CSV table of C-alpha atoms in Angstrom, one decimal:
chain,number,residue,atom,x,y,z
R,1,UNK,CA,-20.6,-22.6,28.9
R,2,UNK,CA,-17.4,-22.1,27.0
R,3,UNK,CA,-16.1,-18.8,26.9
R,4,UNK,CA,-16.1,-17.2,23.0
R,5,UNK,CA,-15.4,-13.7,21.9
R,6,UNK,CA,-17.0,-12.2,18.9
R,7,UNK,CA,-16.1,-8.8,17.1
R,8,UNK,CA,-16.9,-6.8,13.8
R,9,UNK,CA,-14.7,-5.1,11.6
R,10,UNK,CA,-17.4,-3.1,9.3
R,11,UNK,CA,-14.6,-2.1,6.9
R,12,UNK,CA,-10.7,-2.1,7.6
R,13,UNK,CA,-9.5,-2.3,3.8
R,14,UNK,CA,-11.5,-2.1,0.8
R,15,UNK,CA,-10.0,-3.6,-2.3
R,16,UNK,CA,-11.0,-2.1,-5.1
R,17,UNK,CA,-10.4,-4.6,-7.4
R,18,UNK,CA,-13.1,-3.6,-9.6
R,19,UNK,CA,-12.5,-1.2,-12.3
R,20,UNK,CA,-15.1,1.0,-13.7
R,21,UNK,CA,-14.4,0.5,-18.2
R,22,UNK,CA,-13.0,4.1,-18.3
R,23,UNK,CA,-10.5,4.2,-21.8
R,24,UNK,CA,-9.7,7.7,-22.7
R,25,UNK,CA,-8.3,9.2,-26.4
R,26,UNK,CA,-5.0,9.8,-25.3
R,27,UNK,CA,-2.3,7.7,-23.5
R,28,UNK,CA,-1.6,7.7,-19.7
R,29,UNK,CA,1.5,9.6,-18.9
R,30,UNK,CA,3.1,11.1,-15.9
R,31,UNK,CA,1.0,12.6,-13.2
R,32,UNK,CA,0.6,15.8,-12.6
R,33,UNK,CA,-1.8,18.0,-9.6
R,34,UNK,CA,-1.6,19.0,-6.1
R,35,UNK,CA,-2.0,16.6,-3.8
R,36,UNK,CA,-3.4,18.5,0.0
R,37,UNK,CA,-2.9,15.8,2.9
R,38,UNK,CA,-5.7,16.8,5.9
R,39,UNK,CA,-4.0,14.7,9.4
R,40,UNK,CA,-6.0,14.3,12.6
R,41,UNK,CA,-3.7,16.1,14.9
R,42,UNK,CA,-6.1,17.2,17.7
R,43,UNK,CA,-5.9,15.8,21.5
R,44,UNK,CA,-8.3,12.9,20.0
R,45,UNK,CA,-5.7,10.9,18.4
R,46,UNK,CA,-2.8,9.6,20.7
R,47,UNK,CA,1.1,10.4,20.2
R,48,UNK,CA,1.2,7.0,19.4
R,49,UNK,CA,-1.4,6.8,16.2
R,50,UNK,CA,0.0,10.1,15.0
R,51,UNK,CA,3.1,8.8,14.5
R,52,UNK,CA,2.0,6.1,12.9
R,53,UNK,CA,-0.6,8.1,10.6
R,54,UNK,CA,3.1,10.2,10.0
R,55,UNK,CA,4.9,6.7,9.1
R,56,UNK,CA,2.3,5.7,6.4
R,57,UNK,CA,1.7,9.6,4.6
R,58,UNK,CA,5.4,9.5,4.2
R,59,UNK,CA,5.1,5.6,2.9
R,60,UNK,CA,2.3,6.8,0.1
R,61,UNK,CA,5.0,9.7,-1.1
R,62,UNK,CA,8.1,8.2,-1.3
R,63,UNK,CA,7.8,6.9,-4.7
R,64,UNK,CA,5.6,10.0,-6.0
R,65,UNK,CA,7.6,11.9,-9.1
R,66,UNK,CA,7.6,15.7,-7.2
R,67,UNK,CA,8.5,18.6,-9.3
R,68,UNK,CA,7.0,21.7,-10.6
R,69,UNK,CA,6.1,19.8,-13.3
R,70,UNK,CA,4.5,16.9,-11.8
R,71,UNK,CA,2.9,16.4,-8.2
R,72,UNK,CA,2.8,18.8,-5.4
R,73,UNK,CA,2.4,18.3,-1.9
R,74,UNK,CA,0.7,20.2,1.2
R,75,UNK,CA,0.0,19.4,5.1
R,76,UNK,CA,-2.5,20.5,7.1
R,77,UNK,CA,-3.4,19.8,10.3
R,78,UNK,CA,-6.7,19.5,12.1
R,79,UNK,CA,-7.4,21.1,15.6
R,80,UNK,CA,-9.0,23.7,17.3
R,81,UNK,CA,-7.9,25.9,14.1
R,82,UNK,CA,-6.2,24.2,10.6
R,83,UNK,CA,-2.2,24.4,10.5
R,84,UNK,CA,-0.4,24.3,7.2
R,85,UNK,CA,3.2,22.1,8.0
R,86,UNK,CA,4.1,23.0,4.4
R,87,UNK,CA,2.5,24.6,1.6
R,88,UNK,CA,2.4,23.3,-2.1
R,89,UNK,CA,5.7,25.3,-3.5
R,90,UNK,CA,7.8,24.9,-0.3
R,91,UNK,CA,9.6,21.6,-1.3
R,92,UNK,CA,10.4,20.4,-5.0
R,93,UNK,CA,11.5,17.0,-4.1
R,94,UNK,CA,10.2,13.2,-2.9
R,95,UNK,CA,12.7,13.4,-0.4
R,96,UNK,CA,12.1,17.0,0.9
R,97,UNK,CA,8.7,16.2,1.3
R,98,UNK,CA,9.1,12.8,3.1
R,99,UNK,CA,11.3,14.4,5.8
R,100,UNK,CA,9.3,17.6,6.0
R,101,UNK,CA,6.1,14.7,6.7
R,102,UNK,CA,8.4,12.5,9.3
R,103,UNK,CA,9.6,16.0,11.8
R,104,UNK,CA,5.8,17.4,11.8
R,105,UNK,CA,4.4,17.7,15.0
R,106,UNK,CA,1.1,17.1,16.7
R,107,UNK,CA,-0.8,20.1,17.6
R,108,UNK,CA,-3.5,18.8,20.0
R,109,UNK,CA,-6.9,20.3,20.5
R,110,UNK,CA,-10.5,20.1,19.1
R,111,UNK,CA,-10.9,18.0,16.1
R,112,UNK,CA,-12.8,20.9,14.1
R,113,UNK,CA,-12.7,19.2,11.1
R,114,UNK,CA,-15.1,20.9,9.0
R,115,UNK,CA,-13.5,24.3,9.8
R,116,UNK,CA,-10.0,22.8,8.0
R,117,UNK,CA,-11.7,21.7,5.5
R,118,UNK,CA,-13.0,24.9,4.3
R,119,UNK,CA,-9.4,26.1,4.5
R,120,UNK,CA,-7.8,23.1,2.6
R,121,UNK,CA,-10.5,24.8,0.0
R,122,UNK,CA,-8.4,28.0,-0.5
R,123,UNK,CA,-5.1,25.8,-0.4
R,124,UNK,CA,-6.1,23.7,-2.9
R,125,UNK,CA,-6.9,26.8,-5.5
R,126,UNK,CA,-4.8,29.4,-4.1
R,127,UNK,CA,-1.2,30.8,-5.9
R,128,UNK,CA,-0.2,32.3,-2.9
R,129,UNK,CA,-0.3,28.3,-1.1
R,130,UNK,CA,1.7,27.2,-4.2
R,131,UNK,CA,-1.3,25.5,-5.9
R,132,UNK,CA,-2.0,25.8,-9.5
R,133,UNK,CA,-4.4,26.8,-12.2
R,134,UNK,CA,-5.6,23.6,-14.9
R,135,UNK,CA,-4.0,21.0,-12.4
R,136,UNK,CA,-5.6,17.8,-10.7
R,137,UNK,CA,-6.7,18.3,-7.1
R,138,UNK,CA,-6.7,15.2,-4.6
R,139,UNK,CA,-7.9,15.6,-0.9
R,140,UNK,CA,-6.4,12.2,1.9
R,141,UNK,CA,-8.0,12.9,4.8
R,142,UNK,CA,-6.4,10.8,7.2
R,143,UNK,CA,-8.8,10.8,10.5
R,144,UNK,CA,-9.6,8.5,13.8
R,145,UNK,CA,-13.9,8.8,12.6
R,146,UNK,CA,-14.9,11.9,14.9
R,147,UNK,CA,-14.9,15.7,14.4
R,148,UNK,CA,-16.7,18.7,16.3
R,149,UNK,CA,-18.1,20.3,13.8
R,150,UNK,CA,-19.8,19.0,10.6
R,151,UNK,CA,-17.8,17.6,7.6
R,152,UNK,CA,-20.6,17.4,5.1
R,153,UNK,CA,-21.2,20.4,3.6
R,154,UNK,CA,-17.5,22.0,3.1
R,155,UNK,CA,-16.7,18.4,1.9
R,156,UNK,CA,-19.2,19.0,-0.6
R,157,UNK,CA,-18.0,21.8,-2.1
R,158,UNK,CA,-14.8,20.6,-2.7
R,159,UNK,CA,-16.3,17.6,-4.4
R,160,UNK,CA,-18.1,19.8,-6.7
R,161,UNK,CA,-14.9,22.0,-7.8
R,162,UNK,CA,-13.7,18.7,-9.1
R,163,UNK,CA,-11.5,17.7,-6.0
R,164,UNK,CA,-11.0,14.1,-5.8
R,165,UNK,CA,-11.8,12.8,-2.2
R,166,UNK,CA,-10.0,9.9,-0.2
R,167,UNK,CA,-10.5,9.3,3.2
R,168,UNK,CA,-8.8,6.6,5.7
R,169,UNK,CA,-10.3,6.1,8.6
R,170,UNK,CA,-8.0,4.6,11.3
R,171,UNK,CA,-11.2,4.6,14.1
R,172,UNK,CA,-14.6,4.3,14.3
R,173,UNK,CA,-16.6,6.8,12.0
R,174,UNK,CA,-19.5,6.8,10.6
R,175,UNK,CA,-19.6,4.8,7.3
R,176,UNK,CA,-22.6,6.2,5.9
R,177,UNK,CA,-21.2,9.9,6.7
R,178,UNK,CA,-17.7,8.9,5.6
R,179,UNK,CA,-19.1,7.1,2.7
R,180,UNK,CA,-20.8,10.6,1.6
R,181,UNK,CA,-17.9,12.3,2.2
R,182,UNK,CA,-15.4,10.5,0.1
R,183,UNK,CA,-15.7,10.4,-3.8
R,184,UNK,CA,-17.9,7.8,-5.4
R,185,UNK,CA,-17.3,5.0,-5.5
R,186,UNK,CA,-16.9,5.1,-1.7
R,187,UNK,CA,-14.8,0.9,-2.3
R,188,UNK,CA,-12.4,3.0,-4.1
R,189,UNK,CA,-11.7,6.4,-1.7
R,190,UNK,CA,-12.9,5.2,1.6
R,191,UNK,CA,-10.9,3.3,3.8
R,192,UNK,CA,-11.1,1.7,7.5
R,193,UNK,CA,-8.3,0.3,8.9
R,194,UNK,CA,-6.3,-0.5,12.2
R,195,UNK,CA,-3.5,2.0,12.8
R,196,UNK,CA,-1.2,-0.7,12.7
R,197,UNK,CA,-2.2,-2.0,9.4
R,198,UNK,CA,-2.0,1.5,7.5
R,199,UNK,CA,0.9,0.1,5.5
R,200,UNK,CA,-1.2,-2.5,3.8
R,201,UNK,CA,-3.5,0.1,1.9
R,202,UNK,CA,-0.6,2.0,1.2
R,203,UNK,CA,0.4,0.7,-2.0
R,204,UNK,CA,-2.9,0.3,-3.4
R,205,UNK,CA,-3.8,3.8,-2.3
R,206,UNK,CA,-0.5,5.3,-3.9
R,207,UNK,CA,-2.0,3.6,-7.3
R,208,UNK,CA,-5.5,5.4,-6.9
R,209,UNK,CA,-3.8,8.8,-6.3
R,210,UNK,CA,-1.5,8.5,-9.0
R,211,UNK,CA,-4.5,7.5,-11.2
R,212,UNK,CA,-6.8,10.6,-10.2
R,213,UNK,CA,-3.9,12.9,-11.7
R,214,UNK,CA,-3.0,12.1,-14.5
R,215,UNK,CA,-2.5,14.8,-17.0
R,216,UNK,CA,-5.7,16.6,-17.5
R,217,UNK,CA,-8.0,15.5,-20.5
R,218,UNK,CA,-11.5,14.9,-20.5
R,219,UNK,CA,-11.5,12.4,-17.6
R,220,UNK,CA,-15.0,10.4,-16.1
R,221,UNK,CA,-14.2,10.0,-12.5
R,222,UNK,CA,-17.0,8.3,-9.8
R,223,UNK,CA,-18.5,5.9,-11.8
R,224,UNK,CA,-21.7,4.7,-10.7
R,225,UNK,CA,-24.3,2.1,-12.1
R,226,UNK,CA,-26.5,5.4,-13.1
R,227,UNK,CA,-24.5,7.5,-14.3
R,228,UNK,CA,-20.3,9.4,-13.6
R,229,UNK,CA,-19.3,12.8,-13.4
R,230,UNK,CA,-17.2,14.4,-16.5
R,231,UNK,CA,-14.1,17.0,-15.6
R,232,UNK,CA,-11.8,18.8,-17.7
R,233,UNK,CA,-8.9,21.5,-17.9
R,234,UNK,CA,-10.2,25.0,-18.1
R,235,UNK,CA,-9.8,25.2,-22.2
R,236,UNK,CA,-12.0,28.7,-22.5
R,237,UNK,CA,-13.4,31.6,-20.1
R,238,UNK,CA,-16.6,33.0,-20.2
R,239,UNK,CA,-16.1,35.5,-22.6
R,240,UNK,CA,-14.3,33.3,-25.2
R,241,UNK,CA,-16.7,30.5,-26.0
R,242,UNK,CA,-18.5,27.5,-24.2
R,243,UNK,CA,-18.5,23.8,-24.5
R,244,UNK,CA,-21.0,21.1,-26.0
R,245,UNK,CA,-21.4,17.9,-24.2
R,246,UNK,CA,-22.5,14.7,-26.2
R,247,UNK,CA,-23.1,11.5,-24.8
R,248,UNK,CA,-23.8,8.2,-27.0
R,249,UNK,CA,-25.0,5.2,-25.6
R,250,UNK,CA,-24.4,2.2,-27.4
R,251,UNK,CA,-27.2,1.0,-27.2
R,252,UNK,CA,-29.2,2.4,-30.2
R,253,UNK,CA,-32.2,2.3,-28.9
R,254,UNK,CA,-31.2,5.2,-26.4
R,255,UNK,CA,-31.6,8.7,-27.9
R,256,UNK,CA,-28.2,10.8,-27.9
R,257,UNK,CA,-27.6,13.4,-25.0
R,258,UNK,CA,-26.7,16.9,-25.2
R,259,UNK,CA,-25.2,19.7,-23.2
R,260,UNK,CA,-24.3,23.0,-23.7
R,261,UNK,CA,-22.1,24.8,-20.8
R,262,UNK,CA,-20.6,28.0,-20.4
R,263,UNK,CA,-16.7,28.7,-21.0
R,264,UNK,CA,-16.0,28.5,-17.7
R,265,UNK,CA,-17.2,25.0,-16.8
R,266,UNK,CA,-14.8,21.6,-15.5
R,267,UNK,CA,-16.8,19.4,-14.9
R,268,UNK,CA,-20.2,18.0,-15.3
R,269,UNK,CA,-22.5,15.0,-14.1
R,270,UNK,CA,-24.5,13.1,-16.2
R,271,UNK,CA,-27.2,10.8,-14.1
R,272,UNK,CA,-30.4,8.3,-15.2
R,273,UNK,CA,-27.8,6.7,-17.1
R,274,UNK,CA,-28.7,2.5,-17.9
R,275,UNK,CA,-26.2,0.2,-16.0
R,276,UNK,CA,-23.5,-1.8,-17.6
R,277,UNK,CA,-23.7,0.5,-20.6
R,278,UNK,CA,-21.2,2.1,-22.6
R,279,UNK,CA,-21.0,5.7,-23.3
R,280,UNK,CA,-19.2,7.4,-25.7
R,281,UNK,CA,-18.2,10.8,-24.6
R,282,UNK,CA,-17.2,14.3,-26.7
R,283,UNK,CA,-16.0,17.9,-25.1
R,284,UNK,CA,-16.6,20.1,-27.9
R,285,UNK,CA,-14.5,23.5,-26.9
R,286,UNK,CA,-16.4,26.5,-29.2
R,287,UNK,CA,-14.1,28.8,-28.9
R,288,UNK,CA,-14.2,32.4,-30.7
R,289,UNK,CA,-10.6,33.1,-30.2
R,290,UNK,CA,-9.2,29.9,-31.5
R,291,UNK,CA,-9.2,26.4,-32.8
R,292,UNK,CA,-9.5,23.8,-30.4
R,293,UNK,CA,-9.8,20.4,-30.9
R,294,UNK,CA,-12.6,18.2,-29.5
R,295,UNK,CA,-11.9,15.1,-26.5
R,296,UNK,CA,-13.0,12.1,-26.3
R,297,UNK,CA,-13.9,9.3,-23.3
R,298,UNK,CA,-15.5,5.9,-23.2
R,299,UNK,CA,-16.9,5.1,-20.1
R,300,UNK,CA,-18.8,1.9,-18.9
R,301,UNK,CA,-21.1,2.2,-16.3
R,302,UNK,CA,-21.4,-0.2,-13.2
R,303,UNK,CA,-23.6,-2.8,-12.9
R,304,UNK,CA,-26.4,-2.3,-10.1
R,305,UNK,CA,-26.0,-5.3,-8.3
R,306,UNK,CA,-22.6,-5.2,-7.5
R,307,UNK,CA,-22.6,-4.0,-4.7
R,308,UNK,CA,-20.2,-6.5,-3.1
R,309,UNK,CA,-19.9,-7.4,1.0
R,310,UNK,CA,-20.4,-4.7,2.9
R,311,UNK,CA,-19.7,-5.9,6.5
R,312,UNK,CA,-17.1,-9.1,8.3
R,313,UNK,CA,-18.0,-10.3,11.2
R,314,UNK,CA,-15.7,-12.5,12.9
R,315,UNK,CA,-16.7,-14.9,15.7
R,316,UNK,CA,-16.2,-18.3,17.6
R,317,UNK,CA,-12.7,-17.3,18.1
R,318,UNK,CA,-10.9,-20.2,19.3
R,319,UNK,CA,-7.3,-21.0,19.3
R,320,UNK,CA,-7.4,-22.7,15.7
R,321,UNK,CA,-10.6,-21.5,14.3
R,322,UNK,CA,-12.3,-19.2,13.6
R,323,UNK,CA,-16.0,-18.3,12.0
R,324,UNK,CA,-16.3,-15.7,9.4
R,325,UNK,CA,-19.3,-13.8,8.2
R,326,UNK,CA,-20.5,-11.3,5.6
R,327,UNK,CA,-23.8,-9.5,5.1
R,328,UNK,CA,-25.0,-9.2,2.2
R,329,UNK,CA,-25.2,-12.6,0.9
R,330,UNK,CA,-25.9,-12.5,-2.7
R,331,UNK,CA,-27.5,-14.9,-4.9
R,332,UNK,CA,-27.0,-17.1,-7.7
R,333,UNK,CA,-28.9,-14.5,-10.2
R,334,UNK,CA,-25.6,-11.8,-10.0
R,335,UNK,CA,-23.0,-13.6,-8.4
R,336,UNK,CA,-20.5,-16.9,-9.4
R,337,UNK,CA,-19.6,-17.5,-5.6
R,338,UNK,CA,-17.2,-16.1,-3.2
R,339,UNK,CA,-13.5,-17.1,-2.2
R,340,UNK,CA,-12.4,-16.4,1.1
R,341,UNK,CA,-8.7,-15.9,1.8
R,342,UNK,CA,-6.6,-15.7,4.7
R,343,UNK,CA,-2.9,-15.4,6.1
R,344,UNK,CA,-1.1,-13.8,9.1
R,345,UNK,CA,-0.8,-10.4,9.3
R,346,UNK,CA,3.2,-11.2,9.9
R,347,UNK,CA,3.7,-13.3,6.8
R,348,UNK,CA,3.2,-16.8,6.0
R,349,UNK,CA,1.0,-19.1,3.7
R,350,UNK,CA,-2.3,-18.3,2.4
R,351,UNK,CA,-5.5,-20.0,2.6
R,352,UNK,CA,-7.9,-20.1,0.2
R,353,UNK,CA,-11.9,-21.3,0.4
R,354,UNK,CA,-14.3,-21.4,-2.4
R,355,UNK,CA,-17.5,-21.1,-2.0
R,356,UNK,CA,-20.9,-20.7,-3.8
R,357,UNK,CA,-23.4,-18.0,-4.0
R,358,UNK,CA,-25.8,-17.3,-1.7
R,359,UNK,CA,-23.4,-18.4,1.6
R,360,UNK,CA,-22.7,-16.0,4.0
R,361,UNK,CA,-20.6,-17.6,6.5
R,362,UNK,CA,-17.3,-20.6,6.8
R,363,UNK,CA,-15.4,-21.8,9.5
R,364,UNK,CA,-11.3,-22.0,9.1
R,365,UNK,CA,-9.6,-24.6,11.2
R,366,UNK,CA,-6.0,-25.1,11.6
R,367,UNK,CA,-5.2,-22.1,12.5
R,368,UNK,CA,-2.1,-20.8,14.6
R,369,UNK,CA,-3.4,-19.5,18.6
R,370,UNK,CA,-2.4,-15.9,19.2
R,371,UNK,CA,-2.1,-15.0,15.9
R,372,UNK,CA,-3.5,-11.6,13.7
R,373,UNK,CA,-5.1,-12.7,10.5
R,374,UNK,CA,-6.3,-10.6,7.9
R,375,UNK,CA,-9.1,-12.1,6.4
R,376,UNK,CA,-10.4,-10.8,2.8
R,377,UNK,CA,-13.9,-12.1,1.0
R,378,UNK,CA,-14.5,-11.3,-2.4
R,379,UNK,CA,-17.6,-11.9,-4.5
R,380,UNK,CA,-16.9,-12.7,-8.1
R,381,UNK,CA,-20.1,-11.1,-10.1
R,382,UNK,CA,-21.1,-13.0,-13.2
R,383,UNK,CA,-19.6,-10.1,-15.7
R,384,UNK,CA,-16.1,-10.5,-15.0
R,385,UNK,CA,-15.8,-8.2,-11.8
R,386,UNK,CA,-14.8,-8.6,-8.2
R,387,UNK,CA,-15.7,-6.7,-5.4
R,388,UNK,CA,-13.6,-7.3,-2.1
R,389,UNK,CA,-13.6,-6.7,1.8
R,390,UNK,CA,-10.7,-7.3,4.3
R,391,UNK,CA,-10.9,-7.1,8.2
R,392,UNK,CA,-7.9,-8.1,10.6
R,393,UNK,CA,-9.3,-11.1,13.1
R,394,UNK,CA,-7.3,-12.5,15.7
R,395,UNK,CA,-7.4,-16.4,17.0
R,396,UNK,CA,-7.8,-16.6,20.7
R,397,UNK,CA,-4.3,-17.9,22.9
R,398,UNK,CA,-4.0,-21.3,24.4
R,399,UNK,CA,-7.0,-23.5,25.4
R,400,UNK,CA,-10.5,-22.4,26.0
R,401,UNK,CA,-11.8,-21.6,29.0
R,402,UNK,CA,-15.0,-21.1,31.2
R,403,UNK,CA,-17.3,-17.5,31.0
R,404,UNK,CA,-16.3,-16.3,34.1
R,405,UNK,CA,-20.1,-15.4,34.1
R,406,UNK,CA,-21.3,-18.5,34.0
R,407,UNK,CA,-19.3,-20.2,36.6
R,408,UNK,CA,-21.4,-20.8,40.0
R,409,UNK,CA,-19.7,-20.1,43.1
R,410,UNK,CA,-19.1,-23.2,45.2
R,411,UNK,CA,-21.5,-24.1,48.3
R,412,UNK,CA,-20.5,-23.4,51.7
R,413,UNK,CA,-21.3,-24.9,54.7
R,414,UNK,CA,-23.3,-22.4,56.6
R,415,UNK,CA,-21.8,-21.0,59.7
R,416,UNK,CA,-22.3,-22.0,63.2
């Protein structure tokens, strides 16, 4: 019986390489919010990934415009209790903060991630930590999968003061958990990926964060087939007006949606929206103390069948081959086919396999033995979109060789 090893990557780099139809009334300009980094520091995580994790946060700000103007960074730590490295107003430049990220230490212990959560909460909104009023907020959580104490429930409460949520996960976790835990769409802020590979998310990662501050207007962020969720400056208080909502589908047929909110509302979610579906948005700011003018946002919603591959599995690995597999296979009705690309983790040429809809597996010969691959499968949907999946696969070195497990020992003469 020849000897084969098969192993699963469920997700070590999403590609988000679909984009929700999001156009908003006034031009994209330099970002601007305060961006908390959460690092796995407990005794969980070797010195080893640590320094690596260190490597890639200081990757993703190195080309960041910091100022107190513009982006903001913390640290904190997760351990028995949450350390902060550096708060929001302790360093007013990229390369203050990149070396403040490369000297900070591991602090070892529990991995009570829930518990540092709920104190990059009063970070994230609190002057003395350096943050600011009216400002973007963006959460990485940078973690190895596991954590003492639950993550759910303090995660969603940031998510629902209009923090944006990304998550790399460098081990095992959960994916339905993380998936919950990140900001929707989870192929956008959800990431799993080797330790070693960290750098190849990084500059689609750096894109996403930029994206999620951009100066302050009526924004739609999570994007959903049913409906998005609405966030905006704080234009009023309480006591000096409130705000009217109206959404207008396009198609006529759909009655118009109204909302009236109080003058201290940011954000809103609008759900049992139609999929595929434009929306035209308006944030009407009644104040009594002042004119202000109203904002606009067009947002398309996704389609419900995209859903895209959700696992690789990568088997038969030979020294030249190698079998790849993806779950779910979807059909002709939603998708044009999948192409399957592949090249060495190390550099080199690319290969590319078509294929149509409804396959769920190929076989790639001519491969190099020993090597690291990553392997990427995207299914192009039949509106235009894409929805991708990498996973790193390795081809086994030099020939084949028996399952020791299946190898019989030889007969012996019995003794005299």
């Amino acid at each position: 019986m020849l000897f084969w090893t098969a192993f699963s990557l469920a997700l070590s780099l999403r590609l988000a390489l679909a984009r929700s139809g999001v156009e908003h009334s006034a031009t994209a300009s330099a970002p601007q919010g305060d961006l908390l980094f959460l690092l796995d520091s407990s005794a969980s995580v070797s010195h080893y990934e640590f320094s690596r994790v260190r490597e890639f946060v200081g990757q993703l700000v190195s080309t960041m415009p910091f100022g107190p103007g513009a982006v903001r960074a913390s640290l904190v730590h997760v351990g028995s209790r949450p350390y902060t490295e550096f708060t929001f107003d302790q360093y007013s430049s990229g390369q203050a903060v990149h070396d403040a990220i490369h000297v900070a230490s591991q602090r070892m212990g529990d991995t009570n991630t829930g518990l540092a959560l709920l104190y990059a909460k009063e970070q994230l909104f609190a002057e003395v930590a350096g943050a600011r009023l009216g400002v973007p907020k963006v959460l990485v959580w940078v973690t190895d999968g596991g954590s003492s104490d639950p993550v759910g429930p303090p995660m969603q409460e940031l998510k629902d003061l209009g923090v944006t949520v990304f998550i790399v996960s460098t081990g095992r976790g959960n994916l339905l958990e993380l998936s919950a835990a990140a900001s929707a769409p989870a192929e956008k802020h959800l990431h799993f990926v080797d330790v070693d590979d960290l750098h190849i998310i990084a500059p689609e990662l750096r894109d996403s964060i930029t994206d999620a501050m951009q100066p302050q207007q009526l924004r739609a962020l999570e994007v959903l087939s049913n409906g998005f969720r609405l966030s905006w400056p704080p234009l009023l208080t309480v006591d000096s007006g409130y705000y009217v909502l109206e959404l207008v589908p396009s198609d006529k047929l759909v009655a118009k949606r109204r909302q009236q909110l109080p003058g201290n509302a940011t954000s809103w979610i609008w759900t049992d929206l139609n999929p595929d579906t434009d929306y035209e948005v308006t944030l009407l700011p009644e104040s009594n103390e002042r004119l202000l003018s109203p904002q606009h946002v067009r947002v398309r919603t996704l389609q419900a069948e995209e859903a895209g591959p959700e696992r690789i599995i990568i088997s038969h690995s030979r020294p030249r081959s190698l079998r790849i597999s993806w779950a779910p296979a979807l059909g002709p009705d939603s998708t044009l086919g999948y192409h399957i690309q592949l090249g060495p983790l190390q550099g080199g040429s690319l290969r590319r396999v078509e294929l149509p809809a409804g396959c769920n597996s190929t076989t790639i010969q001519g491969l190099t033995p020993g090597t690291a691959y990553l392997v990427t499968v995207t299914a192009a949907f039949r509106s235009g979109r894409e929805r991708a999946l990498s996973a790193k696969a390795c081809t086994a070195s030099g020939e084949r060789t028996r399952d020791p497990q299946s190898v019989r020992p030889e007969a012996r003469p019995p003794e005299p």
